[in-house]
Amino acid sequence: MDDRYIRQQELVNQEKLANLHITIIGCGAVGSFTALSLCKMGVGQLTLIDYDKVSIENLPNQFYCEDDLGKKKVDACSEMIRQFDRQIPIVTLSRSYIKQKLEADVVISAVDSMDVRKRIWSSLITHRKVKLLIDPRMAAQVIQVYSVTPDDPSSCKSYESTLVNESETLEERCTARSIIYTVLPLAGLVCRQVAAYANEDWIEPALTLDLKTLSLLQKGIQA
């Protein structure tokens, strides 16, 4: 085992983590920090999908700096990751997700559109290649992570009930959508689920936290 992971060797199955291929769809706030965190954990391979470019309003809550302005997010994210690990295989796809076939072990749906979530889910249940879907959501100061195993009918049914119409989602004002102290714990929860998968531990299907009141919620949000 690489000595760089010595301080976490009793926390996660490093060998299995090193053999995982993870696809992150959306390299914005949650996606960019999740990509970096997974690299630091020692994941084996990353595929990054995003059509967007880095703009000035992205700097406070996404893993980018001023030198990245105007770059494709997948390229900027890959370049930053390379500063921490020059060897990790990274595939970058600068495009919107329509309904392309997904074959990674784990897919992270770090998108802000319910319609895109539905397309991702439709692809997963059609091709049956992905072992775990992680769907992080954020609305103002409330964060949530859904985790679903496509081969488990009860898990699928529960997750599908959260895929509401776009008109039913909680729409925040553009000045109240995201702040760094909600982004970081959400990315951390996503990585926690990946570690649980690598350890073959129980994976909580829904984790929801209101950071304003510091309370766990019984029911989720649609964001």
mmCIF file of C-alpha atoms in Angstrom:
data_model
loop_
_atom_site.group_PDB
_atom_site.id
_atom_site.type_symbol
_atom_site.label_atom_id
_atom_site.label_comp_id
_atom_site.label_asym_id
_atom_site.label_seq_id
_atom_site.Cartn_x
_atom_site.Cartn_y
_atom_site.Cartn_z
ATOM 1 C CA MET A 1 0.000 0.000 0.000
ATOM 2 C CA ASP A 2 1.189 3.514 -0.835
ATOM 3 C CA ASP A 3 2.499 5.131 2.364
ATOM 4 C CA ARG A 4 0.436 8.229 1.655
ATOM 5 C CA TYR A 5 -2.655 6.331 2.869
ATOM 6 C CA ILE A 6 -1.116 4.985 6.079
ATOM 7 C CA ARG A 7 -3.309 7.155 8.343
ATOM 8 C CA GLN A 8 -6.559 5.865 6.895
ATOM 9 C CA GLN A 9 -5.718 2.197 6.360
ATOM 10 C CA GLU A 10 -7.983 1.076 9.222
ATOM 11 C CA LEU A 11 -10.862 3.285 8.057
ATOM 12 C CA VAL A 12 -11.359 2.102 4.489
ATOM 13 C CA ASN A 13 -10.540 -0.943 2.374
ATOM 14 C CA GLN A 14 -7.735 0.696 0.408
ATOM 15 C CA GLU A 15 -7.303 -2.187 -2.007
ATOM 16 C CA LYS A 16 -10.937 -2.177 -3.067
ATOM 17 C CA LEU A 17 -10.994 1.627 -3.219
ATOM 18 C CA ALA A 18 -7.964 1.559 -5.523
ATOM 19 C CA ASN A 19 -9.884 -0.711 -7.902
ATOM 20 C CA LEU A 20 -13.021 1.433 -8.069
ATOM 21 C CA HIS A 21 -13.991 3.362 -11.172
ATOM 22 C CA ILE A 22 -16.199 6.317 -10.243
ATOM 23 C CA THR A 23 -18.049 8.594 -12.651
ATOM 24 C CA ILE A 24 -19.016 12.074 -11.446
ATOM 25 C CA ILE A 25 -21.686 13.804 -13.509
ATOM 26 C CA GLY A 26 -21.514 17.513 -12.734
ATOM 27 C CA CYS A 27 -18.274 19.222 -11.705
ATOM 28 C CA GLY A 28 -19.790 22.183 -9.914
ATOM 29 C CA ALA A 29 -19.823 22.799 -6.173
ATOM 30 C CA VAL A 30 -20.372 19.266 -4.880
ATOM 31 C CA GLY A 31 -18.855 17.473 -7.859
ATOM 32 C CA SER A 32 -15.559 19.352 -7.845
ATOM 33 C CA PHE A 33 -14.901 18.896 -4.119
ATOM 34 C CA THR A 34 -16.036 15.285 -4.261
ATOM 35 C CA ALA A 35 -13.621 14.580 -7.112
ATOM 36 C CA LEU A 36 -10.715 16.027 -5.139
ATOM 37 C CA SER A 37 -11.714 14.174 -1.961
ATOM 38 C CA LEU A 38 -12.020 10.827 -3.750
ATOM 39 C CA CYS A 39 -8.583 11.351 -5.258
ATOM 40 C CA LYS A 40 -7.151 12.031 -1.808
ATOM 41 C CA MET A 41 -8.885 8.895 -0.486
ATOM 42 C CA GLY A 42 -7.158 6.803 -3.158
ATOM 43 C CA VAL A 43 -9.910 5.898 -5.626
ATOM 44 C CA GLY A 44 -8.573 4.088 -8.665
ATOM 45 C CA GLN A 45 -10.141 5.867 -11.647
ATOM 46 C CA LEU A 46 -12.336 8.912 -12.273
ATOM 47 C CA THR A 47 -14.559 9.951 -15.153
ATOM 48 C CA LEU A 48 -15.724 13.578 -15.055
ATOM 49 C CA ILE A 49 -18.710 14.767 -17.095
ATOM 50 C CA ASP A 50 -19.778 18.427 -17.336
ATOM 51 C CA TYR A 51 -20.528 20.790 -20.222
ATOM 52 C CA ASP A 52 -19.943 24.053 -18.316
ATOM 53 C CA LYS A 53 -17.037 26.488 -17.979
ATOM 54 C CA VAL A 54 -15.727 28.145 -14.811
ATOM 55 C CA SER A 55 -17.234 31.601 -14.231
ATOM 56 C CA ILE A 56 -16.706 34.224 -11.556
ATOM 57 C CA GLU A 57 -19.711 33.218 -9.437
ATOM 58 C CA ASN A 58 -18.297 29.692 -9.179
ATOM 59 C CA LEU A 59 -15.180 30.717 -7.259
ATOM 60 C CA PRO A 60 -16.630 31.067 -3.714
ATOM 61 C CA ASN A 61 -18.211 27.598 -3.564
ATOM 62 C CA GLN A 62 -16.526 25.420 -6.172
ATOM 63 C CA PHE A 63 -13.050 23.905 -6.287
ATOM 64 C CA TYR A 64 -11.629 26.449 -8.701
ATOM 65 C CA CYS A 65 -9.385 29.515 -8.615
ATOM 66 C CA GLU A 66 -9.115 32.698 -10.674
ATOM 67 C CA ASP A 67 -6.642 31.088 -13.072
ATOM 68 C CA ASP A 68 -9.403 28.630 -14.023
ATOM 69 C CA LEU A 69 -11.843 31.283 -15.244
ATOM 70 C CA GLY A 70 -13.056 30.418 -18.735
ATOM 71 C CA LYS A 71 -11.723 26.857 -18.640
ATOM 72 C CA LYS A 72 -13.949 23.845 -19.083
ATOM 73 C CA LYS A 73 -14.820 22.595 -15.612
ATOM 74 C CA VAL A 74 -13.763 19.032 -16.368
ATOM 75 C CA ASP A 75 -10.341 20.263 -17.503
ATOM 76 C CA ALA A 76 -9.863 22.631 -14.548
ATOM 77 C CA CYS A 77 -10.955 19.915 -12.107
ATOM 78 C CA SER A 78 -8.613 17.366 -13.681
ATOM 79 C CA GLU A 79 -5.680 19.804 -13.572
ATOM 80 C CA MET A 80 -6.240 20.515 -9.877
ATOM 81 C CA ILE A 81 -6.483 16.792 -9.066
ATOM 82 C CA ARG A 82 -3.202 16.190 -10.904
ATOM 83 C CA GLN A 83 -1.470 18.437 -8.387
ATOM 84 C CA PHE A 84 -2.295 15.842 -5.720
ATOM 85 C CA ASP A 85 -1.949 12.636 -7.739
ATOM 86 C CA ARG A 86 -0.207 12.555 -11.122
ATOM 87 C CA GLN A 87 -0.934 8.867 -11.722
ATOM 88 C CA ILE A 88 -4.714 8.524 -11.282
ATOM 89 C CA PRO A 89 -6.471 7.800 -14.594
ATOM 90 C CA ILE A 90 -8.975 10.585 -15.348
ATOM 91 C CA VAL A 91 -11.355 10.670 -18.314
ATOM 92 C CA THR A 92 -12.879 14.109 -18.989
ATOM 93 C CA LEU A 93 -16.031 14.525 -21.068
ATOM 94 C CA SER A 94 -16.994 18.153 -21.685
ATOM 95 C CA ARG A 95 -20.616 17.645 -22.667
ATOM 96 C CA SER A 96 -24.106 17.540 -21.292
ATOM 97 C CA TYR A 97 -25.381 14.218 -20.039
ATOM 98 C CA ILE A 98 -28.175 13.084 -22.333
ATOM 99 C CA LYS A 99 -28.533 9.342 -21.833
ATOM 100 C CA GLN A 100 -25.103 7.893 -22.475
ATOM 101 C CA LYS A 101 -24.323 4.395 -21.236
ATOM 102 C CA LEU A 102 -22.608 4.402 -17.841
ATOM 103 C CA GLU A 103 -20.298 1.532 -16.870
ATOM 104 C CA ALA A 104 -18.463 2.728 -13.755
ATOM 105 C CA ASP A 105 -18.724 0.887 -10.438
ATOM 106 C CA VAL A 106 -20.175 3.988 -8.761
ATOM 107 C CA VAL A 107 -21.945 6.956 -10.352
ATOM 108 C CA ILE A 108 -22.301 10.258 -8.491
ATOM 109 C CA SER A 109 -25.123 12.392 -9.831
ATOM 110 C CA ALA A 110 -23.879 15.838 -8.776
ATOM 111 C CA VAL A 111 -26.369 17.720 -10.943
ATOM 112 C CA ASP A 112 -28.954 20.380 -10.156
ATOM 113 C CA SER A 113 -31.674 19.269 -12.556
ATOM 114 C CA MET A 114 -34.343 16.690 -11.834
ATOM 115 C CA ASP A 115 -34.682 15.978 -15.542
ATOM 116 C CA VAL A 116 -30.974 15.056 -15.742
ATOM 117 C CA ARG A 117 -31.331 12.871 -12.635
ATOM 118 C CA LYS A 118 -34.137 11.011 -14.371
ATOM 119 C CA ARG A 119 -32.008 10.472 -17.487
ATOM 120 C CA ILE A 120 -29.129 9.167 -15.395
ATOM 121 C CA TRP A 121 -31.417 6.796 -13.537
ATOM 122 C CA SER A 122 -33.045 5.565 -16.755
ATOM 123 C CA SER A 123 -29.613 4.731 -18.170
ATOM 124 C CA LEU A 124 -28.570 2.867 -15.022
ATOM 125 C CA ILE A 125 -31.620 0.621 -14.849
ATOM 126 C CA THR A 126 -31.491 -0.016 -18.607
ATOM 127 C CA HIS A 127 -27.857 -1.130 -18.802
ATOM 128 C CA ARG A 128 -27.436 -2.569 -15.272
ATOM 129 C CA LYS A 129 -23.674 -2.017 -15.152
ATOM 130 C CA VAL A 130 -23.411 0.412 -12.223
ATOM 131 C CA LYS A 131 -23.360 -1.068 -8.711
ATOM 132 C CA LEU A 132 -24.186 2.100 -6.750
ATOM 133 C CA LEU A 133 -25.724 5.482 -7.534
ATOM 134 C CA ILE A 134 -25.098 8.366 -5.122
ATOM 135 C CA ASP A 135 -27.308 11.430 -5.581
ATOM 136 C CA PRO A 136 -26.314 14.480 -3.479
ATOM 137 C CA ARG A 137 -28.799 17.354 -3.274
ATOM 138 C CA MET A 138 -28.635 20.796 -1.758
ATOM 139 C CA ALA A 139 -31.129 23.596 -1.151
ATOM 140 C CA ALA A 140 -29.804 26.620 0.745
ATOM 141 C CA GLN A 141 -28.579 25.131 4.054
ATOM 142 C CA VAL A 142 -30.235 21.727 3.778
ATOM 143 C CA ILE A 143 -28.159 18.880 2.343
ATOM 144 C CA GLN A 144 -29.121 15.350 1.433
ATOM 145 C CA VAL A 145 -27.524 12.240 -0.029
ATOM 146 C CA TYR A 146 -29.563 9.474 -1.630
ATOM 147 C CA SER A 147 -27.802 6.163 -2.263
ATOM 148 C CA VAL A 148 -29.414 3.450 -4.346
ATOM 149 C CA THR A 149 -28.417 -0.019 -5.499
ATOM 150 C CA PRO A 150 -29.901 -0.582 -8.977
ATOM 151 C CA ASP A 151 -30.105 -4.354 -8.405
ATOM 152 C CA ASP A 152 -32.274 -3.951 -5.286
ATOM 153 C CA PRO A 153 -35.993 -3.522 -6.175
ATOM 154 C CA SER A 154 -36.934 -1.944 -2.840
ATOM 155 C CA SER A 155 -34.022 0.484 -3.058
ATOM 156 C CA CYS A 156 -35.053 1.404 -6.610
ATOM 157 C CA LYS A 157 -38.680 1.965 -5.668
ATOM 158 C CA SER A 158 -37.738 4.229 -2.775
ATOM 159 C CA TYR A 159 -35.371 6.292 -4.909
ATOM 160 C CA GLU A 160 -37.795 6.607 -7.816
ATOM 161 C CA SER A 161 -40.311 8.239 -5.480
ATOM 162 C CA THR A 162 -37.867 11.155 -5.080
ATOM 163 C CA LEU A 163 -37.650 11.797 -8.824
ATOM 164 C CA VAL A 164 -40.457 14.320 -8.931
ATOM 165 C CA ASN A 165 -41.255 16.757 -11.713
ATOM 166 C CA GLU A 166 -39.036 19.800 -12.030
ATOM 167 C CA SER A 167 -41.954 22.041 -11.035
ATOM 168 C CA GLU A 168 -42.189 20.261 -7.670
ATOM 169 C CA THR A 169 -38.596 20.875 -6.652
ATOM 170 C CA LEU A 170 -37.558 23.444 -4.084
ATOM 171 C CA GLU A 171 -36.341 26.457 -6.065
ATOM 172 C CA GLU A 172 -34.061 28.814 -4.158
ATOM 173 C CA ARG A 173 -33.276 32.381 -5.208
ATOM 174 C CA CYS A 174 -30.032 32.617 -7.165
ATOM 175 C CA THR A 175 -28.490 34.471 -4.194
ATOM 176 C CA ALA A 176 -29.444 31.733 -1.700
ATOM 177 C CA ARG A 177 -28.484 28.497 -3.425
ATOM 178 C CA SER A 178 -25.058 27.571 -2.162
ATOM 179 C CA ILE A 179 -22.411 28.478 0.398
ATOM 180 C CA ILE A 180 -19.123 26.714 1.062
ATOM 181 C CA TYR A 181 -20.072 25.332 4.492
ATOM 182 C CA THR A 182 -22.929 23.364 2.932
ATOM 183 C CA VAL A 183 -20.865 22.173 -0.031
ATOM 184 C CA LEU A 184 -18.014 20.664 2.003
ATOM 185 C CA PRO A 185 -20.071 18.455 4.357
ATOM 186 C CA LEU A 186 -22.195 17.297 1.428
ATOM 187 C CA ALA A 187 -19.093 16.215 -0.490
ATOM 188 C CA GLY A 188 -17.905 14.541 2.715
ATOM 189 C CA LEU A 189 -21.145 12.562 3.016
ATOM 190 C CA VAL A 190 -20.796 11.383 -0.577
ATOM 191 C CA CYS A 191 -17.272 10.162 0.128
ATOM 192 C CA ARG A 192 -18.486 8.489 3.305
ATOM 193 C CA GLN A 193 -20.923 6.450 1.208
ATOM 194 C CA VAL A 194 -18.131 5.461 -1.180
ATOM 195 C CA ALA A 195 -16.031 4.314 1.775
ATOM 196 C CA ALA A 196 -18.973 2.299 3.119
ATOM 197 C CA TYR A 197 -19.307 0.635 -0.287
ATOM 198 C CA ALA A 198 -15.604 -0.194 -0.367
ATOM 199 C CA ASN A 199 -15.854 -1.642 3.159
ATOM 200 C CA GLU A 200 -18.990 -3.615 2.249
ATOM 201 C CA ASP A 201 -20.794 -1.852 5.105
ATOM 202 C CA TRP A 202 -24.462 -0.910 5.281
ATOM 203 C CA ILE A 203 -25.098 2.125 3.077
ATOM 204 C CA GLU A 204 -27.734 4.505 4.407
ATOM 205 C CA PRO A 205 -30.293 5.110 1.623
ATOM 206 C CA ALA A 206 -31.009 8.724 2.665
ATOM 207 C CA LEU A 207 -28.986 11.127 4.776
ATOM 208 C CA THR A 208 -30.439 14.589 5.401
ATOM 209 C CA LEU A 209 -29.052 17.421 7.501
ATOM 210 C CA ASP A 210 -30.258 20.977 8.099
ATOM 211 C CA LEU A 211 -27.095 22.973 8.754
ATOM 212 C CA LYS A 212 -28.990 26.060 9.854
ATOM 213 C CA THR A 213 -30.649 24.280 12.782
ATOM 214 C CA LEU A 214 -28.071 21.466 13.026
ATOM 215 C CA SER A 215 -30.842 18.894 12.948
ATOM 216 C CA LEU A 216 -31.329 15.598 11.182
ATOM 217 C CA LEU A 217 -34.531 15.429 9.166
ATOM 218 C CA GLN A 218 -36.853 12.473 8.838
ATOM 219 C CA LYS A 219 -37.928 13.361 5.329
ATOM 220 C CA GLY A 220 -35.899 14.531 2.402
ATOM 221 C CA ILE A 221 -35.985 17.468 0.052
ATOM 222 C CA GLN A 222 -36.205 17.671 -3.689
ATOM 223 C CA ALA A 223 -33.606 20.133 -4.915
#
